[in-house]
XYZ file of N, CA and C in Angstrom:
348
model
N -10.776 31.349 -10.117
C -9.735 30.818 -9.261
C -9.495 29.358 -9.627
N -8.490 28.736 -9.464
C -8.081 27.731 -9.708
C -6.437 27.563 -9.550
N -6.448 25.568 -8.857
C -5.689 25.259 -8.107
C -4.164 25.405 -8.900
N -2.870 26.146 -8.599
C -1.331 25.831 -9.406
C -1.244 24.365 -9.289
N -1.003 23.660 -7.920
C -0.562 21.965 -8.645
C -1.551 21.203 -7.521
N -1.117 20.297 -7.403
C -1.630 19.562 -6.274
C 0.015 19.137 -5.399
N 0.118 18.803 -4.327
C 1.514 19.338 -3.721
C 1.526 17.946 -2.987
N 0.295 17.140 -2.255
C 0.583 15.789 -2.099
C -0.972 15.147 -1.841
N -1.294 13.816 -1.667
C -2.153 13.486 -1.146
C -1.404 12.376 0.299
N -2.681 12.621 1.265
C -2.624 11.906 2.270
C -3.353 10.562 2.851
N -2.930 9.435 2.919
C -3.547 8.241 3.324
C -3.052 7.769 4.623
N -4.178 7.416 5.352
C -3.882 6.439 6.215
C -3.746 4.808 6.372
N -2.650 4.762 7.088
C -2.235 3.197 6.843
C -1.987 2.477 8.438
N -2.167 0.883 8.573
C -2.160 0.856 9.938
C -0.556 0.201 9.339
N 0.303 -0.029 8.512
C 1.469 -0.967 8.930
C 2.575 -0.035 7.965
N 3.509 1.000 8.624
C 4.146 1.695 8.053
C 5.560 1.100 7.284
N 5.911 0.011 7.595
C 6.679 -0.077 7.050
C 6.141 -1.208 5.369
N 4.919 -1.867 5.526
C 4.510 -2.121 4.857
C 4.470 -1.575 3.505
N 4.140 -0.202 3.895
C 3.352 0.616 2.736
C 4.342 1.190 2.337
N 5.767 1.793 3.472
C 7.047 2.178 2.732
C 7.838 1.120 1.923
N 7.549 -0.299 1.908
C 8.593 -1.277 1.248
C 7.816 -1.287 -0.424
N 6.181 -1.366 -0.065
C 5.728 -1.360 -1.491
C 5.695 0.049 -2.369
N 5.801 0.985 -1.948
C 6.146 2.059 -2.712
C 7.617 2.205 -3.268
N 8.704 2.185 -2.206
C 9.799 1.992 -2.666
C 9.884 0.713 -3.866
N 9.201 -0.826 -3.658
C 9.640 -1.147 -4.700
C 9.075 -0.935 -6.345
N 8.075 0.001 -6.335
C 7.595 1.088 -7.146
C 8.372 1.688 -7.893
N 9.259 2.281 -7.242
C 10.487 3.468 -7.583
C 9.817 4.622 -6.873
N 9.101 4.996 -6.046
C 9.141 6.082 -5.346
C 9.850 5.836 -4.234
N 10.429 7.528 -3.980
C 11.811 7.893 -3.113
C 11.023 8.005 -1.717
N 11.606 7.743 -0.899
C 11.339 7.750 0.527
C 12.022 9.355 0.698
N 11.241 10.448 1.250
C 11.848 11.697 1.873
C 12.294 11.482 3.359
N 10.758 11.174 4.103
C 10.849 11.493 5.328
C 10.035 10.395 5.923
N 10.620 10.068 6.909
C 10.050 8.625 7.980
C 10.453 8.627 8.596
N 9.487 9.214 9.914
C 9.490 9.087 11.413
C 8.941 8.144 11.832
N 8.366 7.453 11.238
C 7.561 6.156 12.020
C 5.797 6.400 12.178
N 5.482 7.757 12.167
C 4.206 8.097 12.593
C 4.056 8.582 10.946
N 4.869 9.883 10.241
C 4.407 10.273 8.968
C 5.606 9.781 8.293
N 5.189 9.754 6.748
C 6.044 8.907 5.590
C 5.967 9.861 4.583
N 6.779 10.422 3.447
C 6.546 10.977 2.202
C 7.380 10.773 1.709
N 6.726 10.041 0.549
C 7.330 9.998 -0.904
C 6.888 10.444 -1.604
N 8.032 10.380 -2.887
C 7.974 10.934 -4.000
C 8.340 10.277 -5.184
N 7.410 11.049 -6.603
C 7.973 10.310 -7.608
C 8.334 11.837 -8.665
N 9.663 12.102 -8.471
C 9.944 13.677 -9.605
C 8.866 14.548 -8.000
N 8.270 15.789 -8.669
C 7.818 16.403 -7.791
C 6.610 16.404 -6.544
N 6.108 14.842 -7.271
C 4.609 14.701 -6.364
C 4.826 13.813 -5.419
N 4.123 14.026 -4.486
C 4.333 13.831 -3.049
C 3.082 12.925 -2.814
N 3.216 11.828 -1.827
C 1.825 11.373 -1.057
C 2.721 11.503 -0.095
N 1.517 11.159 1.144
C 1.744 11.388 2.657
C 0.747 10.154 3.304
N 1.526 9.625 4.222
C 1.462 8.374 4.914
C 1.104 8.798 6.253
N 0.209 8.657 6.857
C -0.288 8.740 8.337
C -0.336 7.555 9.106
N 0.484 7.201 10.044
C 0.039 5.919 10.748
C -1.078 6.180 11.641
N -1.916 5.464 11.641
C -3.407 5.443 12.479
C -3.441 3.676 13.233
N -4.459 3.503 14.123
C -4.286 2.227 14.703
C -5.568 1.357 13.806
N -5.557 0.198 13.906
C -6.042 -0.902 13.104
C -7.857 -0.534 13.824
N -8.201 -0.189 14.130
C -9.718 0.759 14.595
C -10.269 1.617 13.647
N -9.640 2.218 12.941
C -9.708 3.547 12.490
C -10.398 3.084 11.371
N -11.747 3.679 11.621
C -12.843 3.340 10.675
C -13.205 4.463 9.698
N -12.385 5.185 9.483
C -12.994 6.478 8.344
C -12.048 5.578 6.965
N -12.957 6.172 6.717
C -12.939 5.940 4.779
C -11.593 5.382 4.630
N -11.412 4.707 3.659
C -10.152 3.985 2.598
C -9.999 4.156 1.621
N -11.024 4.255 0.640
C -11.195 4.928 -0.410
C -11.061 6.094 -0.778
N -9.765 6.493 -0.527
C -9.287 8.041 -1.104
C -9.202 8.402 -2.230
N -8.567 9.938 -2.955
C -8.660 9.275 -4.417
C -7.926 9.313 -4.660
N -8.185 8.757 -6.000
C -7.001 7.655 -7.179
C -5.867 8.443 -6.937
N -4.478 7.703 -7.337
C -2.999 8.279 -7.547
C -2.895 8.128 -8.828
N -2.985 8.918 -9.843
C -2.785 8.461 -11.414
C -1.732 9.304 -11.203
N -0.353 8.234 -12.042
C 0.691 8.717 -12.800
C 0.873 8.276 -13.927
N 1.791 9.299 -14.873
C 1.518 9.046 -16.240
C 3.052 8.425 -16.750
N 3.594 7.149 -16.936
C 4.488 6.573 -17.313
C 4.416 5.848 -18.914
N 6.137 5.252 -18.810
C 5.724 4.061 -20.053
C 4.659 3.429 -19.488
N 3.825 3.182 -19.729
C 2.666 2.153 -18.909
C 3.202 0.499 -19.107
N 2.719 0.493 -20.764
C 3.470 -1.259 -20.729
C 4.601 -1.874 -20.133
N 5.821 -0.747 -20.115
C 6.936 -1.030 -19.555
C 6.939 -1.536 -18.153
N 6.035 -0.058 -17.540
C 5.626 -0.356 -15.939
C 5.052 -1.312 -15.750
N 3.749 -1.718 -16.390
C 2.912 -2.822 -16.093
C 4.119 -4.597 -15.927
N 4.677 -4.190 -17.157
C 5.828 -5.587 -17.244
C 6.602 -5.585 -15.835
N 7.189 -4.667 -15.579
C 8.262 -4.788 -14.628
C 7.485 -4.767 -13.378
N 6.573 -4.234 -13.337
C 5.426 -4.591 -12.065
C 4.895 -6.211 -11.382
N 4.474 -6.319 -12.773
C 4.492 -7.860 -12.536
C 5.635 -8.659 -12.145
N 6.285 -8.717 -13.179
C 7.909 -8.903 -12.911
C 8.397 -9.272 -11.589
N 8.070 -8.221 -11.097
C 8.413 -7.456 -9.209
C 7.440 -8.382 -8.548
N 6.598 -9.204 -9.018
C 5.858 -9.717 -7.909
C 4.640 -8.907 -7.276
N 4.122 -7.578 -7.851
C 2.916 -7.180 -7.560
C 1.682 -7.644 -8.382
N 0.185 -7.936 -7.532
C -0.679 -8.094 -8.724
C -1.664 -7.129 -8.674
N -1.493 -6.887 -9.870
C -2.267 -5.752 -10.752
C -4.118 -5.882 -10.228
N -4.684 -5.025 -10.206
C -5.851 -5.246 -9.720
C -7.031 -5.508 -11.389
N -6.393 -4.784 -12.446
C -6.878 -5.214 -13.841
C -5.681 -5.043 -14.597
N -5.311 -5.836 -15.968
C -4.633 -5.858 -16.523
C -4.328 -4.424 -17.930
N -3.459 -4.408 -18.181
C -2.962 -3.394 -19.277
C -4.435 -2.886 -19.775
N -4.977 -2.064 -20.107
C -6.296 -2.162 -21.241
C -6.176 -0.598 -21.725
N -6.987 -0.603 -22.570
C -7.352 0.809 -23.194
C -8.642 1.204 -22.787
N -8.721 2.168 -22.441
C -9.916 2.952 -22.093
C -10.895 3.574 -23.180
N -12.074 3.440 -23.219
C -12.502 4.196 -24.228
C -12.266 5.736 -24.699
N -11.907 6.473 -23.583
C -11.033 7.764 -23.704
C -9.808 7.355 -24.263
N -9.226 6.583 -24.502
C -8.082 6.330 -25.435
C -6.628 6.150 -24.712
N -7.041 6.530 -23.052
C -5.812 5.942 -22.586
C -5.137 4.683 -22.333
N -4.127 3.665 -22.000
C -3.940 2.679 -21.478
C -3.730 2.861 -19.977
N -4.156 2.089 -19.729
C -3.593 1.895 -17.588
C -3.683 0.377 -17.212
N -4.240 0.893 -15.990
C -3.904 -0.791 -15.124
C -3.892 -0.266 -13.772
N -4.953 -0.799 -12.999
C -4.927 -0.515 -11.742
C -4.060 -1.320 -10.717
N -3.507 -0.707 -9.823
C -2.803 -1.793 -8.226
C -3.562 -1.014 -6.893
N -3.858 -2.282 -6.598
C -4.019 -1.275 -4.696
C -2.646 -1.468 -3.845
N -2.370 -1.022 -3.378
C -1.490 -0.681 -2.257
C -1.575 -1.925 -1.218
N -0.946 -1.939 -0.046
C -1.362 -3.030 0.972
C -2.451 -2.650 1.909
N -2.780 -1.073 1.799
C -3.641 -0.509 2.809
C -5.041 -0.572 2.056
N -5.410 -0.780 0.569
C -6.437 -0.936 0.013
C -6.865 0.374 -0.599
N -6.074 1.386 -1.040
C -6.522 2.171 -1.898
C -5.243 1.626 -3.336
N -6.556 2.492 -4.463
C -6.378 2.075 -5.511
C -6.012 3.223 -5.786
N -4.494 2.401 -6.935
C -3.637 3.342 -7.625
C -4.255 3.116 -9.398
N -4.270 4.018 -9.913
C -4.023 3.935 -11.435
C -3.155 4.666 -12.528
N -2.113 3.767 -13.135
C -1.504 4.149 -13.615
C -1.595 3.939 -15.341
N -1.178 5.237 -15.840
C -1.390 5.515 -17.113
C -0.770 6.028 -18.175
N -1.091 5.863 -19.259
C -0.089 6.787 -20.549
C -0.764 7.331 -21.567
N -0.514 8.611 -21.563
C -1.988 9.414 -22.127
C -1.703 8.890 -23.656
N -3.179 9.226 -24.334
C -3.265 8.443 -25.202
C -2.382 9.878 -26.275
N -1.955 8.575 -27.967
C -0.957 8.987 -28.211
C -1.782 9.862 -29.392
């Protein structure tokens, strides 16, 4: 047995519009925002936004969001945009390039370009 895709992941965040302004200026699409749940998208993959209150002590550390882009391109225009990168452009010894960002809620994104 084994999974067809993965369809979204879910994080909790205490400041919703926060976390919708820095994704949007990402380039992910805003679907749905009620104020309590959020989903975006980038092409078919989905995360999901839970508002919870500033208490809410379970985990932050969800896992990673790897997407696979121009990376350098992204990384440039990222910066560009006024986000800072949590490590810069690098190559991985697996041979990929990435570059990590956290979010405003403190999970870490990594984004990548499989190696060529």
């Amino acid at each position: 047995m084994k999974p067809k895709s993965i369809s979204a992941l879910v994080y909790k965040v205490i400041d919703m519009n926060k976390t919708i302004k820095f994704y949007e200026g990402l380039g992910f699409r805003v679907d749905k925002n009620d104020g309590r749940i959020a989903v975006v998208y980038v092409n078919w993959f989905s995360a999901e936004f839970h508002l919870v209150n500033d208490i809410d002590e379970s985990p932050k550390d969800g896992p990673l969001v790897l997407v696979s882009v121009d990376v350098e391109k992204f990384y440039e225009e990222t910066v560009k945009a006024g986000y800072k990168p949590e490590s810069e452009l690098q190559k991985t010894v697996n041979g990929r390039t990435e570059f990590s960002l956290r979010d405003p809620n403190g999970y870490l994104m990594v984004f990548f370009e499989k190696k060529k």
